[in-house]
Coordinates of C-alpha atoms (C1' of nucleotides) in Angstrom, one line a residue:
Chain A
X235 CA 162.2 11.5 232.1
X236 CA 163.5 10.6 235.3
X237 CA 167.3 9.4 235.4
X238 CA 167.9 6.1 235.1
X239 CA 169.5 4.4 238.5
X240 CA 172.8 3.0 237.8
X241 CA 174.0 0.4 240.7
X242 CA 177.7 -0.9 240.7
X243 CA 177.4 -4.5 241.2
X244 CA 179.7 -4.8 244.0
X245 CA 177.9 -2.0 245.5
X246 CA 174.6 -4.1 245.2
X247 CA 176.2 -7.2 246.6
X248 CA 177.5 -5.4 249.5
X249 CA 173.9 -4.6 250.1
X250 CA 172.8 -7.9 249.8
X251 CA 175.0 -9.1 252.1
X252 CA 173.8 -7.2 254.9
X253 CA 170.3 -7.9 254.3
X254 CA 171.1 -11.4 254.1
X255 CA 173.2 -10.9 257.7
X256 CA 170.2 -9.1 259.1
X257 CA 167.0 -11.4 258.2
X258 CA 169.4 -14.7 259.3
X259 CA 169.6 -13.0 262.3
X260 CA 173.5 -13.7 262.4
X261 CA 176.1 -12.8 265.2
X262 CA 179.4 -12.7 266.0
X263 CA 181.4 -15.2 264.8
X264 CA 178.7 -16.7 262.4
X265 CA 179.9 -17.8 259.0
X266 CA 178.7 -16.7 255.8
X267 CA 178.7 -18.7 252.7
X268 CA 181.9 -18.9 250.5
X269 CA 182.7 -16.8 248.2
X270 CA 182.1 -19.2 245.5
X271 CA 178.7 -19.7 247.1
X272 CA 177.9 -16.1 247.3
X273 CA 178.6 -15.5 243.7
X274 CA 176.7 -18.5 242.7
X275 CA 173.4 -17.7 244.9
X276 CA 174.0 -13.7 244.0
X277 CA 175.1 -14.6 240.3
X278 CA 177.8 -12.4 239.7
X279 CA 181.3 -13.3 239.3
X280 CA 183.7 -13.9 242.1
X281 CA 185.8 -11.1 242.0
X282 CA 183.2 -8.8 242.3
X283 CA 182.1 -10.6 245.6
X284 CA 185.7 -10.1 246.9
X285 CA 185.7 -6.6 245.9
X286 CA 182.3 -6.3 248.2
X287 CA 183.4 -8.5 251.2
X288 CA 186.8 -6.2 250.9
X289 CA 184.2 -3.0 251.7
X290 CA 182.3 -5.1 254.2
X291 CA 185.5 -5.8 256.1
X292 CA 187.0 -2.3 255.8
X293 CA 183.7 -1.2 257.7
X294 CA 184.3 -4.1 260.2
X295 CA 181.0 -5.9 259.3
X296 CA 183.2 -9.5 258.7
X297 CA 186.4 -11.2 259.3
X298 CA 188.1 -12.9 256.2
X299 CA 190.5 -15.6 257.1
X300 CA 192.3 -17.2 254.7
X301 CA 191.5 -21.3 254.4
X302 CA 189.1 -21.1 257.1
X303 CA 186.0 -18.5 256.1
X304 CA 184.2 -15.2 256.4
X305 CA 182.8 -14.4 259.9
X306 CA 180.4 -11.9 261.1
X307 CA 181.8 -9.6 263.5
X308 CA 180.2 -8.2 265.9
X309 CA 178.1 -5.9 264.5
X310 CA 177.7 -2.2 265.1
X311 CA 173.8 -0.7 265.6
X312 CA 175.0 2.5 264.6
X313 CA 176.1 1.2 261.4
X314 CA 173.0 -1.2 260.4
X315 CA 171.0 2.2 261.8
X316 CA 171.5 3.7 258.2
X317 CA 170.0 0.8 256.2
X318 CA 166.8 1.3 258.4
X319 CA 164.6 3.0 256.4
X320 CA 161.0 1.1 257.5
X321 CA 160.9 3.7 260.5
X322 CA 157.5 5.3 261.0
X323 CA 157.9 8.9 260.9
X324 CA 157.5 9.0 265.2
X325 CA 160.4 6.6 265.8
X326 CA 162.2 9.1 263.1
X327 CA 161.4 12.2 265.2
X328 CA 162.3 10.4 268.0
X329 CA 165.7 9.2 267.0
X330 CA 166.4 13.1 265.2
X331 CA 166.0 14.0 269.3
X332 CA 168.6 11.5 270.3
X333 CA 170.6 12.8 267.8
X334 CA 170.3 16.4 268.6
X335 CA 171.3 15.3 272.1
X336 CA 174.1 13.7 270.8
X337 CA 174.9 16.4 268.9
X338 CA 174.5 18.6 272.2
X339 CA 177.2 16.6 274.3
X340 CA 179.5 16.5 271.7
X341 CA 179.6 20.0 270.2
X342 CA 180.1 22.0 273.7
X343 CA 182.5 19.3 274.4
X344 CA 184.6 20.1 271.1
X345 CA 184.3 23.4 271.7
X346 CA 185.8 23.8 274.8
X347 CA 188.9 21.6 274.1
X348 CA 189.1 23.6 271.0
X349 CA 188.7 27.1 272.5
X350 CA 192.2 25.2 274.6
X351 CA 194.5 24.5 272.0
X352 CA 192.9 26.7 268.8
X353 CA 195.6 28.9 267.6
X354 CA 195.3 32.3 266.2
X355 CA 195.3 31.0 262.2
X356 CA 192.2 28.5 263.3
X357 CA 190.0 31.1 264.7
X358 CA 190.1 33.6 261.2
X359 CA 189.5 29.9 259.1
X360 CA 186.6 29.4 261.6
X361 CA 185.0 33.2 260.5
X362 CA 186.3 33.0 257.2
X363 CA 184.2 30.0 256.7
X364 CA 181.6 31.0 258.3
X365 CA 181.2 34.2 256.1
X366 CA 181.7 32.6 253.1
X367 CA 179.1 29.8 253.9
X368 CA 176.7 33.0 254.7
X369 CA 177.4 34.7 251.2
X370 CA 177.3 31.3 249.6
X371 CA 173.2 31.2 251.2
X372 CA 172.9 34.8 250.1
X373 CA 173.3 33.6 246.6
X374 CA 171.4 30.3 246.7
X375 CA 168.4 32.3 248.5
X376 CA 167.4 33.8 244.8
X377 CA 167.4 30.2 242.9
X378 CA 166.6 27.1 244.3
X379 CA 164.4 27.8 247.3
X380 CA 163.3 24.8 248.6
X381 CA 165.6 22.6 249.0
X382 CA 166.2 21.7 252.4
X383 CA 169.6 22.5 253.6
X384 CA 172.2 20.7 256.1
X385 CA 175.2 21.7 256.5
X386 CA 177.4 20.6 259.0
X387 CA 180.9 21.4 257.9
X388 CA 181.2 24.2 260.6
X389 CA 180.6 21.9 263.3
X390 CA 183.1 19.5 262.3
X391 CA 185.6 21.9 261.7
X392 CA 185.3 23.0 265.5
X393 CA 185.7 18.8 266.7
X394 CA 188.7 18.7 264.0
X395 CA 190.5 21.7 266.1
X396 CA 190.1 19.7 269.4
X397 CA 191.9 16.6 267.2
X398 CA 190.5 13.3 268.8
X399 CA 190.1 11.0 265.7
X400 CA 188.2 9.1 267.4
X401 CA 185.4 11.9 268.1
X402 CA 185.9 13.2 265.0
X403 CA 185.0 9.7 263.2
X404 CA 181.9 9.7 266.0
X405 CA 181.2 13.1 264.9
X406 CA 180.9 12.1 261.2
X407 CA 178.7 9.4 262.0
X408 CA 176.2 11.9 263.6
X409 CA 176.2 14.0 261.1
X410 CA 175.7 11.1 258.1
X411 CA 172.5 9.9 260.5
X412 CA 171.6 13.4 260.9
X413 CA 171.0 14.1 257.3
X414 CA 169.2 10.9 256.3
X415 CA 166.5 12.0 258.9
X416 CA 166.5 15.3 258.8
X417 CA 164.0 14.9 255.9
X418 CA 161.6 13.8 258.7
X419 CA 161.3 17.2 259.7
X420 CA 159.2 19.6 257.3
X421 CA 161.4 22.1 256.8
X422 CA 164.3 23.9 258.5
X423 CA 162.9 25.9 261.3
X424 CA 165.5 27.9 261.7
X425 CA 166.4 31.2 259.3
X426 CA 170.0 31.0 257.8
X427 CA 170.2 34.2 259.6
X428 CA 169.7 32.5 263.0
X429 CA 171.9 30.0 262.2
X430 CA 175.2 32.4 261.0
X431 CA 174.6 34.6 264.3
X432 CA 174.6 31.2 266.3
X433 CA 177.8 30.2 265.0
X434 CA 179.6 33.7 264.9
X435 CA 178.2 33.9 269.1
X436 CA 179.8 30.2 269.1
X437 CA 183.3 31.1 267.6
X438 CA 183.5 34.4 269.9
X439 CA 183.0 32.2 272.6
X440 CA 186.4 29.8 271.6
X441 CA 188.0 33.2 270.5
X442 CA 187.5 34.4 274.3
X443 CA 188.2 30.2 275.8
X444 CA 185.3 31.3 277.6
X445 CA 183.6 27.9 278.7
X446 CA 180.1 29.4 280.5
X447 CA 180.2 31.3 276.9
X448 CA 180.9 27.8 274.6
X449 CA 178.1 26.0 276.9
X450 CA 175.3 28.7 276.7
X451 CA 175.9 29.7 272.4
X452 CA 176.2 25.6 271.6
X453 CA 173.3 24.6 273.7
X454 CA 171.3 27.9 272.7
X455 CA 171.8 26.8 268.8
X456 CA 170.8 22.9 269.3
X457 CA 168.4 23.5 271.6
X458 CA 166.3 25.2 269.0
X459 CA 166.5 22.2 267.1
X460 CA 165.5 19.8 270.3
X461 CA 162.4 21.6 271.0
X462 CA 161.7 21.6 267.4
X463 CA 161.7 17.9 267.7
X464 CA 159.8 17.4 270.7
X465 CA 157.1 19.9 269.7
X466 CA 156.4 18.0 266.5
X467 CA 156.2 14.5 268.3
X468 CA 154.0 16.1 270.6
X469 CA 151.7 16.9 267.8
X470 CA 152.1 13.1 266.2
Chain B
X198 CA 211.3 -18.0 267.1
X199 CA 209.1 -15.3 265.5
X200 CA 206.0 -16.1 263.9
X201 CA 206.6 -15.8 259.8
X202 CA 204.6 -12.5 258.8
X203 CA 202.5 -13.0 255.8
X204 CA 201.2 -10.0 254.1
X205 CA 198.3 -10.1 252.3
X206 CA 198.8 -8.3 248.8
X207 CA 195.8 -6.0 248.2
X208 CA 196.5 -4.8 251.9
X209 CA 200.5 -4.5 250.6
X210 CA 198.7 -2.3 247.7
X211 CA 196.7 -0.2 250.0
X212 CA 199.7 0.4 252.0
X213 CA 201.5 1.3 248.6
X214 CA 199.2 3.6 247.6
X215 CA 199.0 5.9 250.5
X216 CA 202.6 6.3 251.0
X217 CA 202.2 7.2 247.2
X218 CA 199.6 9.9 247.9
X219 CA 202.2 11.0 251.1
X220 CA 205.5 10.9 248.8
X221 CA 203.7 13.1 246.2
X222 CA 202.0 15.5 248.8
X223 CA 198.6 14.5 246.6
X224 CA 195.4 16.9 247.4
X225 CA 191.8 16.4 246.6
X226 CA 191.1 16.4 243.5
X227 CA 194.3 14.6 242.7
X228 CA 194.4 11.9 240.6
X229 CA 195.8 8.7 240.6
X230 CA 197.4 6.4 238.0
X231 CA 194.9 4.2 236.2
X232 CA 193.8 0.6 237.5
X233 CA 196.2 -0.9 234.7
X234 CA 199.4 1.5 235.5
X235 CA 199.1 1.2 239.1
X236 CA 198.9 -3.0 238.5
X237 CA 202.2 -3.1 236.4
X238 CA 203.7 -0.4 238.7
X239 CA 203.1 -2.4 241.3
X240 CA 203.7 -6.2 239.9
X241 CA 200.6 -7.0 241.3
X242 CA 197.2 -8.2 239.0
X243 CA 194.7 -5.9 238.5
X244 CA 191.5 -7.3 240.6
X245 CA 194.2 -7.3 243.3
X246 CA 194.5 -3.2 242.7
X247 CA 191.1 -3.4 242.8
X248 CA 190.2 -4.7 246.2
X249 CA 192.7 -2.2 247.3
X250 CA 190.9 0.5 246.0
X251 CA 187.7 -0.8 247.3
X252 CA 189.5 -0.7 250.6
X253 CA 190.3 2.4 250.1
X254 CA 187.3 3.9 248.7
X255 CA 185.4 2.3 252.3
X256 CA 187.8 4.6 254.1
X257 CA 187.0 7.6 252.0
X258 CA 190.4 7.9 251.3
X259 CA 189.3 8.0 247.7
X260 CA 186.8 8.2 245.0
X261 CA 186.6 6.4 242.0
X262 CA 184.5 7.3 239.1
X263 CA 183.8 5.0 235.8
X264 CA 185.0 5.9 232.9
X265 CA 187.5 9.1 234.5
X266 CA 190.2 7.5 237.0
X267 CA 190.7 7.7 240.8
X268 CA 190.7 10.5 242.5
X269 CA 192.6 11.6 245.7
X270 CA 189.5 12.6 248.7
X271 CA 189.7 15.5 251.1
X272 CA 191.5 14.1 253.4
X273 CA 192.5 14.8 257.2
X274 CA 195.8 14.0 258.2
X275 CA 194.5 12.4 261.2
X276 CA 193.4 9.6 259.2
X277 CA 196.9 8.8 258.3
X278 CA 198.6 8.9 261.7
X279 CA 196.2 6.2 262.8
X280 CA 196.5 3.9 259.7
X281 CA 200.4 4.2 259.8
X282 CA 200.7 3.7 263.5
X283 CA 200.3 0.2 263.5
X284 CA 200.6 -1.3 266.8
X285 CA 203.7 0.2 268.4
X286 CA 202.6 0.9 271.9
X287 CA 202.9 4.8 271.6
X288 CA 200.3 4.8 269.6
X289 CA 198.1 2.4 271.8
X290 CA 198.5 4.8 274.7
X291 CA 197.4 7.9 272.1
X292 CA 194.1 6.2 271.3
X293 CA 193.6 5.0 275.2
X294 CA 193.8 9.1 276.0
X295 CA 191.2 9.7 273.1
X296 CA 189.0 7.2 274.5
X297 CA 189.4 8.2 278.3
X298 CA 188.9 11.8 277.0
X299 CA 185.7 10.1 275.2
X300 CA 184.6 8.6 278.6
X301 CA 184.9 12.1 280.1
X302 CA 182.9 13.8 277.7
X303 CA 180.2 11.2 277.4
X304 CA 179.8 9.9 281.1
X305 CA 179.5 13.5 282.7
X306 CA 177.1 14.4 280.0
X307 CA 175.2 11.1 280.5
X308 CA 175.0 11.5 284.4
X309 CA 174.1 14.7 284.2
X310 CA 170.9 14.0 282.3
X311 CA 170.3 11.0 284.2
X312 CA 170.2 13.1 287.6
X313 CA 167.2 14.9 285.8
X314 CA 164.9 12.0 285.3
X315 CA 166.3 9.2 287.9
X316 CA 163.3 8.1 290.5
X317 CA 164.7 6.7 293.8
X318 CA 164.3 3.4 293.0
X319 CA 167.0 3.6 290.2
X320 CA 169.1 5.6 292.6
X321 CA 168.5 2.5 295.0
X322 CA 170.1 0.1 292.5
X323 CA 173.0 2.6 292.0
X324 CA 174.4 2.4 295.4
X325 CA 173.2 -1.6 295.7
X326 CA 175.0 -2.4 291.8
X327 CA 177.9 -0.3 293.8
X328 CA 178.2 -2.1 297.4
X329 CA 177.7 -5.5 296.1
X330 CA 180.7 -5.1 293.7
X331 CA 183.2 -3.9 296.0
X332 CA 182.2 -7.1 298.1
X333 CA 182.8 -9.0 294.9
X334 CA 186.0 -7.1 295.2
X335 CA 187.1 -7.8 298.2
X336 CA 186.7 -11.3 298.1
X337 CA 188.5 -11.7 294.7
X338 CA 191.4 -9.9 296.2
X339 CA 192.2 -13.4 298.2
X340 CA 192.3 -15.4 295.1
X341 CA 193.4 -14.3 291.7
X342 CA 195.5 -11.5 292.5
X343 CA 196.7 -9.9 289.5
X344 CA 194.2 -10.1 287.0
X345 CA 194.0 -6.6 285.9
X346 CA 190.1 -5.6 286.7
X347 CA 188.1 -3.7 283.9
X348 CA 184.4 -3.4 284.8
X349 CA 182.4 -0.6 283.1
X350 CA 179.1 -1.6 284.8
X351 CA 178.2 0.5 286.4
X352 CA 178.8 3.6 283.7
X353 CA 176.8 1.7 281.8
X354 CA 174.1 1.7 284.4
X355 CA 174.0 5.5 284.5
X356 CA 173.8 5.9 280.7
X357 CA 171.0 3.7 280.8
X358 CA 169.1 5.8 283.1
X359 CA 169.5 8.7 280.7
X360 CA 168.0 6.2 278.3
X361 CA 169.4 7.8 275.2
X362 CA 169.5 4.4 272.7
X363 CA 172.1 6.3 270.5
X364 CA 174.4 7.1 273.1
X365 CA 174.1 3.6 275.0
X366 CA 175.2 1.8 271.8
X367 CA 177.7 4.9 271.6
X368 CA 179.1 3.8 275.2
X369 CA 179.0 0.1 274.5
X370 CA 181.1 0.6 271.4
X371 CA 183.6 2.9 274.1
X372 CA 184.0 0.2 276.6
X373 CA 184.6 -2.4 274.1
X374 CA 187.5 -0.4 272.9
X375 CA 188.4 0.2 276.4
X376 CA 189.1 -3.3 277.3
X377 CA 190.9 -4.6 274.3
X378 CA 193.3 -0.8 274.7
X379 CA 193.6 -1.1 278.3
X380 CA 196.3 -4.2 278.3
X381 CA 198.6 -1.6 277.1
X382 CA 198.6 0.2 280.6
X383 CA 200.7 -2.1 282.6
X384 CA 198.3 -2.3 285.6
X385 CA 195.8 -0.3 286.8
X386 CA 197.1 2.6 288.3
X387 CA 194.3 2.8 291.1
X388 CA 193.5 0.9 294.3
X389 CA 190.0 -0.5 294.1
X390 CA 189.3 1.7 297.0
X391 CA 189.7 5.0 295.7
X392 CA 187.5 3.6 292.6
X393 CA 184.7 2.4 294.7
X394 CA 184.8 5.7 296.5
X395 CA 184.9 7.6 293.3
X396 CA 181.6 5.7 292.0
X397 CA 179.9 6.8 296.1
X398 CA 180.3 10.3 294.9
X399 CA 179.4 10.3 291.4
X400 CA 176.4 8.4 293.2
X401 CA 175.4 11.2 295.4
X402 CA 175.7 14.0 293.4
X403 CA 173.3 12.0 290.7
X404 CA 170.9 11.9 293.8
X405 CA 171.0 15.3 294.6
X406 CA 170.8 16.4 291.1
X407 CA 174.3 18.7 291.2
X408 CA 175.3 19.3 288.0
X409 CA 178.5 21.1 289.6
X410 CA 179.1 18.0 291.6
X411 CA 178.6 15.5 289.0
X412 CA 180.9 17.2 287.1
X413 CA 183.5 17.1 289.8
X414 CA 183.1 13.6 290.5
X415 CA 183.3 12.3 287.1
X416 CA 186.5 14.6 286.3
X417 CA 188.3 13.5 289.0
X418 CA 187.6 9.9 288.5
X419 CA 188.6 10.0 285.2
X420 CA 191.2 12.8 285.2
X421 CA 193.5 10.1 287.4
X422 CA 193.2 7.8 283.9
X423 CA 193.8 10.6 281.5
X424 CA 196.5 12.0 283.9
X425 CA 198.6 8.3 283.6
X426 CA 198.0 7.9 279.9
X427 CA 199.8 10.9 279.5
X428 CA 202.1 10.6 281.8
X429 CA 203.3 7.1 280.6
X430 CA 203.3 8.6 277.3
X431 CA 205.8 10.8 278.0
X432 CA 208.3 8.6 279.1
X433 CA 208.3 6.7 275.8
Chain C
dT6 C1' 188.2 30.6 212.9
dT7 C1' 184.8 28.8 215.6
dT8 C1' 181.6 25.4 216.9
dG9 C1' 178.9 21.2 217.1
dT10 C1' 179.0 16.4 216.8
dA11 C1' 180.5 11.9 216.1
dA12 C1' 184.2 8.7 216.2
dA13 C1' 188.1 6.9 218.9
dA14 C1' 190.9 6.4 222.8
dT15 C1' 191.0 6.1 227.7
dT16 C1' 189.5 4.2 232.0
dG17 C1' 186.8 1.9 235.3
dG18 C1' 183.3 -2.4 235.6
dT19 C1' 182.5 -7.3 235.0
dC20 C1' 183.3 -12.1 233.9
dA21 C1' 185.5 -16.8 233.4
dT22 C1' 189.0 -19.8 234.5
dA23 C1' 193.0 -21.7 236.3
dC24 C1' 196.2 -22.2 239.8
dC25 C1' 198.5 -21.0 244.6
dT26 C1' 198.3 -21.1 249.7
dA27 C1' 196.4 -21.5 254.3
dT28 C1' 193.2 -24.3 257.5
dT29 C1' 190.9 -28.0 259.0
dA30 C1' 189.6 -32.6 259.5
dC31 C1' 190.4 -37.2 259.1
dC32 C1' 192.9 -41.3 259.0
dA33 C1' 196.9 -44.1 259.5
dA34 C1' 201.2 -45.3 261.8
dT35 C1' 203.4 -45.5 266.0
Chain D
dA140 C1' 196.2 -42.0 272.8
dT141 C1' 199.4 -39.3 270.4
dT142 C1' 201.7 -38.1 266.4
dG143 C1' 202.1 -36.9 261.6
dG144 C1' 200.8 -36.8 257.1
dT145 C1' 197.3 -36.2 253.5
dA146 C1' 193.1 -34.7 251.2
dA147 C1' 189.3 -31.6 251.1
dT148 C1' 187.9 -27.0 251.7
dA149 C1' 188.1 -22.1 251.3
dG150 C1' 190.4 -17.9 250.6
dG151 C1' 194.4 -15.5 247.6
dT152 C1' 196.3 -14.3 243.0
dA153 C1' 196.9 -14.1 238.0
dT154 C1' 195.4 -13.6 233.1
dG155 C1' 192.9 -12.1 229.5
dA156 C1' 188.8 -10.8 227.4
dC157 C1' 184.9 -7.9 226.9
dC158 C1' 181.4 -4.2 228.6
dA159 C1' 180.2 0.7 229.8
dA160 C1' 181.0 5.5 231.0
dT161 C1' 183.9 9.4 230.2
dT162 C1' 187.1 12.3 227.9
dT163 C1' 189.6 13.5 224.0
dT164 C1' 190.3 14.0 219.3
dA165 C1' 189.1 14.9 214.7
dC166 C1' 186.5 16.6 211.3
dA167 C1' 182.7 18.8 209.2
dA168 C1' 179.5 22.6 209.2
dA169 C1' 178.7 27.4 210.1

DNA sequence: TTTGTAAAATTGGTCATACCTATTACCAAT
DNA sequence: ATTGGTAATAGGTATGACCAATTTTACAAA
């Protein structure tokens, strides 16, 4: 028996709203049907279509203005990126690589405005975590052991110490991309045994605010991961 | 006269509710009062509670799960600062420093990678994109005076020559920010001389492919933004 | 007493309908 | 042509009923 896919309506809606966004073609400033509209075509009641244009304009997709209508803003590609699934598994590579560059530029730079301003406390949560994430892989090692795993809460830790929301909220966004293609990739090429020492070399390098030190540990860890990409699109 | 402020009541909920989670120092895992309490609570009806929590939910300040109740997220307290920091102008000068620091991060690390792949004939249109813009410069000067002058061209240009789609659309989203942040700088701090120079540099140490330079150039150029942010921050 | 299971209470999910309020457009009066 | 009111449109709010998932309770069996 496979379990059985449960859907919350407004959830559903929310989806069909961007589909119907995208294959109109619509752009900023467009309107979208009313709301009594919407729950007519969609058939589903009307305060489940509020609840869903409510989600669409907390992620800035639309504009709700009382007495006049719902607008399209203007829309962000990184956004619409996730509900693109018809990729062919190249262009999937390809965009992991971006990605990883992304990743690249971003990491050093949260490192080294981290290794600034980190104070002694952060430093023993950055090892602490990092130990326990390496017992925690210990421990799953012996059961389950094929499932792929991501984990990118030690990165995110480091951009949280530099404290720009606004990089932090970029960060997330990588990360979220990140692991819906990551399943491009075969398997992770990397041992978890790679991947601790990268991160303990990484938070020595903060420890000491040693920039040449933050540059060479980041980039050595993602670069692994880059030439991982290129050498399977290579092969494609 | 003011205008009247009207305040829309599931965005008067979502307002509630956070200062709710704040008062009682919730944590993840934390739970909420039901749909039904928090809509008599409140005086409010309950599809108005929920498009609030829809809201909310969207901003992962929360989870909701059928059938249990509402549940508080792991939360960082960054999230906060910027939801509660409406529009008072400290808080516009904050997010202009994130997104100068942004601009740092992401147009060093952009024309870096562009000095490794640029052919002379994109150089070319560098240095042309450049002059004929300070002529465009010069002859506005006569006219409209004032008009505070925010043109990201030509960092655009240079993240385009790296030719990472990801981080173009990453940019795009920056500048975008930039301009509707930057009215809250009173004038631009910076003669459009020392700008144009700044751009010559950054120019040639692209064409020479000196990482050390590029890094210079770009600093400096942006440091002077970061450097007034701060500074008018202070005097607040 | 302990434990397994089924009923009941709790809580979020959805619907239907009625009415309030803000915008816009149109038309009449000046 | 401008002004000002009015009606049509569209989003905002309220109520109450019922559905569905989860948790708790109660009770019977071991």
């Amino acid at each position: 028996m496979k379990p059985i896919k449960k859907v919350l309506l407004h959830n559903a809606v929310v989806s069909e709203i961007i589909s119907y966004i995208q294959s109109n073609a619509l752009k900023e400033g467009d309107k979208l049907p009313t709301e009594r509209n919407l729950a007519s075509f969609l058939n589903v009641s009307r305060p489940i279509v509020r609840e869903a244009l409510k989600i669409l304009e907390a992620n800035e997709i639309i504009k709700i203005k009382h007495g006049s209508g719902i607008f399209v803003n203007k829309l962000d590609p990184m956004f619409f990126s996730r509900y693109l699934a018809d990729d062919d598994e190249k262009a999937l590579l390809l965009r992991l690589k971006e990605l990883a560059e992304s990743r690249l530029m971003l990491e050093t730079f949260a490192a080294i405005e981290a290794s600034k301003v980190a104070t002694p406390q952060q430093i023993k949560e950055l090892y602490d975590h990092e130990s326990s994430e390496n017992l925690n892989l210990q421990l799953m090692d012996e059961n389950d052991v094929e499932k792929p795993y991501v984990n990118l809460e030690f990165e995110i830790l480091i951009t949280k110490i530099y404290g720009n929301p606004f990089l932090l909220d970029f960060h997330k966004k990588i990360n979220e991309l990140w692991k819906l293609n990551y399943t491009a990739l075969d398997t992770n090429s990397f041992s978890k045994e790679i991947r601790h020492n990268d991160h303990i070399q990484i938070i020595m390098a903060i420890e000491n605010k040693d920039k040449k030190a933050i540059e060479k540990a980041v980039s050595s860890h993602i670069t692994k991961i880059i030439s991982a990409c290129t050498a399977l699109i290579e092969k494609k």
